[in-house]
Short mmCIF file of C-alpha atoms in Angstrom, two decimals:
data_model
loop_
_atom_site.label_atom_id
_atom_site.label_comp_id
_atom_site.label_asym_id
_atom_site.label_seq_id
_atom_site.Cartn_x
_atom_site.Cartn_y
_atom_site.Cartn_z
CA UNK O 1 28.16 11.38 -4.73
CA UNK O 2 26.22 12.85 -7.59
CA UNK O 3 22.92 11.02 -7.38
CA UNK O 4 19.94 12.28 -9.33
CA UNK O 5 16.66 10.81 -8.29
CA UNK O 6 13.82 10.57 -10.80
CA UNK O 7 10.99 13.01 -9.99
CA UNK O 8 8.53 10.12 -9.87
CA UNK O 9 10.51 8.49 -7.09
CA UNK O 10 10.53 11.71 -5.08
CA UNK O 11 6.78 12.13 -5.58
CA UNK O 12 6.07 8.55 -4.54
CA UNK O 13 8.23 8.96 -1.44
CA UNK O 14 6.43 12.15 -0.51
CA UNK O 15 2.98 10.65 -0.96
CA UNK O 16 3.99 7.57 1.04
CA UNK O 17 5.14 9.80 3.87
CA UNK O 18 1.84 11.70 3.78
CA UNK O 19 -0.13 8.45 3.93
CA UNK O 20 1.86 7.17 6.88
CA UNK O 21 1.39 10.52 8.60
CA UNK O 22 -2.38 10.13 8.37
CA UNK O 23 -2.10 6.61 9.77
CA UNK O 24 0.05 7.73 12.68
CA UNK O 25 -2.23 10.69 13.38
CA UNK O 26 -5.12 8.24 13.67
CA UNK O 27 -3.17 6.41 16.35
CA UNK O 28 -1.11 8.97 18.20
CA UNK O 29 -3.38 11.99 18.63
CA UNK O 30 -4.21 12.48 22.28
CA UNK O 31 -7.97 12.06 21.88
CA UNK O 32 -7.48 8.72 20.07
CA UNK O 33 -4.39 7.23 21.75
CA UNK O 34 -4.95 3.63 20.60
CA UNK O 35 -2.43 1.94 18.34
CA UNK O 36 -4.59 -0.91 17.00
CA UNK O 37 -4.92 0.72 13.55
CA UNK O 38 -1.21 0.13 12.96
CA UNK O 39 -2.11 -3.43 12.01
CA UNK O 40 -2.98 -2.08 8.54
CA UNK O 41 0.79 -1.87 7.99
CA UNK O 42 0.65 -5.63 7.47
CA UNK O 43 -1.76 -5.07 4.57
CA UNK O 44 0.54 -2.41 3.10
CA UNK O 45 3.37 -4.93 3.06
CA UNK O 46 1.26 -7.81 1.72
CA UNK O 47 -0.59 -5.94 -1.04
CA UNK O 48 2.12 -5.84 -3.75
CA UNK O 49 3.35 -9.40 -3.15
CA UNK O 50 0.78 -11.24 -5.35
CA UNK O 51 1.51 -8.89 -8.25
CA UNK O 52 5.26 -9.31 -7.86
CA UNK O 53 4.88 -13.09 -7.82
CA UNK O 54 2.55 -13.15 -10.83
CA UNK O 55 4.86 -10.97 -12.89
CA UNK O 56 7.72 -13.29 -12.08
CA UNK O 57 5.88 -16.58 -12.63
CA UNK O 58 3.50 -15.78 -15.51
CA UNK O 59 5.15 -15.83 -18.89
CA UNK O 60 2.06 -15.23 -21.01
CA UNK O 61 1.37 -11.60 -21.89
CA UNK O 62 -2.16 -12.17 -23.16
CA UNK O 63 -5.03 -10.09 -21.85
CA UNK O 64 -6.64 -13.00 -19.97
CA UNK O 65 -4.21 -14.88 -17.78
CA UNK O 66 -5.33 -17.05 -14.85
CA UNK O 67 -2.18 -16.41 -12.85
CA UNK O 68 -2.44 -12.65 -13.20
CA UNK O 69 -6.19 -12.68 -12.49
CA UNK O 70 -5.58 -14.66 -9.30
CA UNK O 71 -2.97 -12.09 -8.25
CA UNK O 72 -5.44 -9.26 -8.88
CA UNK O 73 -8.08 -11.11 -6.86
CA UNK O 74 -5.73 -11.66 -3.91
CA UNK O 75 -4.53 -8.05 -4.04
CA UNK O 76 -8.13 -6.83 -4.06
CA UNK O 77 -8.89 -8.97 -1.00
CA UNK O 78 -5.90 -7.52 0.84
CA UNK O 79 -6.87 -3.94 -0.03
CA UNK O 80 -10.51 -4.44 0.98
CA UNK O 81 -9.35 -6.00 4.25
CA UNK O 82 -7.21 -2.97 5.00
CA UNK O 83 -10.28 -0.76 4.62
CA UNK O 84 -12.44 -3.17 6.61
CA UNK O 85 -10.18 -3.45 9.65
CA UNK O 86 -10.57 0.18 10.84
CA UNK O 87 -14.33 -0.01 10.29
CA UNK O 88 -14.58 -3.17 12.36
CA UNK O 89 -12.42 -1.61 15.07
CA UNK O 90 -14.59 1.52 15.11
CA UNK O 91 -17.87 -0.46 15.17
CA UNK O 92 -16.48 -2.47 18.07
CA UNK O 93 -15.59 0.82 19.88
CA UNK O 94 -11.94 -0.18 20.01
CA UNK O 95 -11.04 3.03 18.15
CA UNK O 96 -13.00 6.22 17.62
CA UNK O 97 -14.61 7.13 14.31
CA UNK O 98 -12.25 10.08 13.83
CA UNK O 99 -9.29 7.73 14.03
CA UNK O 100 -11.05 5.45 11.56
CA UNK O 101 -11.38 8.36 9.13
CA UNK O 102 -7.71 9.24 9.43
CA UNK O 103 -6.68 5.63 8.88
CA UNK O 104 -8.98 5.38 5.85
CA UNK O 105 -7.45 8.55 4.40
CA UNK O 106 -4.00 7.08 4.97
CA UNK O 107 -5.13 3.86 3.25
CA UNK O 108 -6.26 5.75 0.16
CA UNK O 109 -3.00 7.68 -0.08
CA UNK O 110 -0.78 4.64 0.52
CA UNK O 111 -2.59 2.41 -1.96
CA UNK O 112 -2.55 5.14 -4.60
CA UNK O 113 1.20 5.38 -3.94
CA UNK O 114 1.61 1.63 -4.43
CA UNK O 115 -0.45 1.82 -7.63
CA UNK O 116 1.70 4.73 -8.78
CA UNK O 117 4.81 2.67 -8.17
CA UNK O 118 3.51 -0.10 -10.43
CA UNK O 119 2.48 2.39 -13.11
CA UNK O 120 5.80 4.25 -13.09
CA UNK O 121 8.30 1.47 -12.50
CA UNK O 122 6.49 -1.67 -13.61
CA UNK O 123 6.00 -0.90 -17.28
CA UNK O 124 8.67 -3.01 -18.91
CA UNK O 125 11.54 -5.39 -18.37
CA UNK O 126 14.14 -2.78 -19.33
CA UNK O 127 13.99 -1.19 -15.87
CA UNK O 128 17.11 -1.69 -13.77
CA UNK O 129 17.16 -1.23 -10.00
CA UNK O 130 20.83 -0.29 -10.23
CA UNK O 131 20.07 3.10 -11.76
CA UNK O 132 19.28 4.45 -8.29
#
């Protein structure tokens, strides 16, 4: 097979792996050893869903669209919740503050990766998933 991957896809894969590494370090290091922060994976999965749905449902390309604004609002709520969960866990002494910092770093990297995906691959309708 002669498969050439776009450099953007390789970069996004690498940054996603780095973000997940920070998340797993916040859980698996011996001094932390608590796996409660892995619940932010749910937020990673949920965060692009409102945008995917709004791009599919909304037909209007104007600058102010209620459907798209609702999707941005829901996505913002999901992202803020993913940053809030480790803070709540650390304030409750369920996890240590060092683990909270590693999870927050992983959150930043993962959400920048998701944003990068939408910037690179979400630009137009001429994109085909079959080119991979």
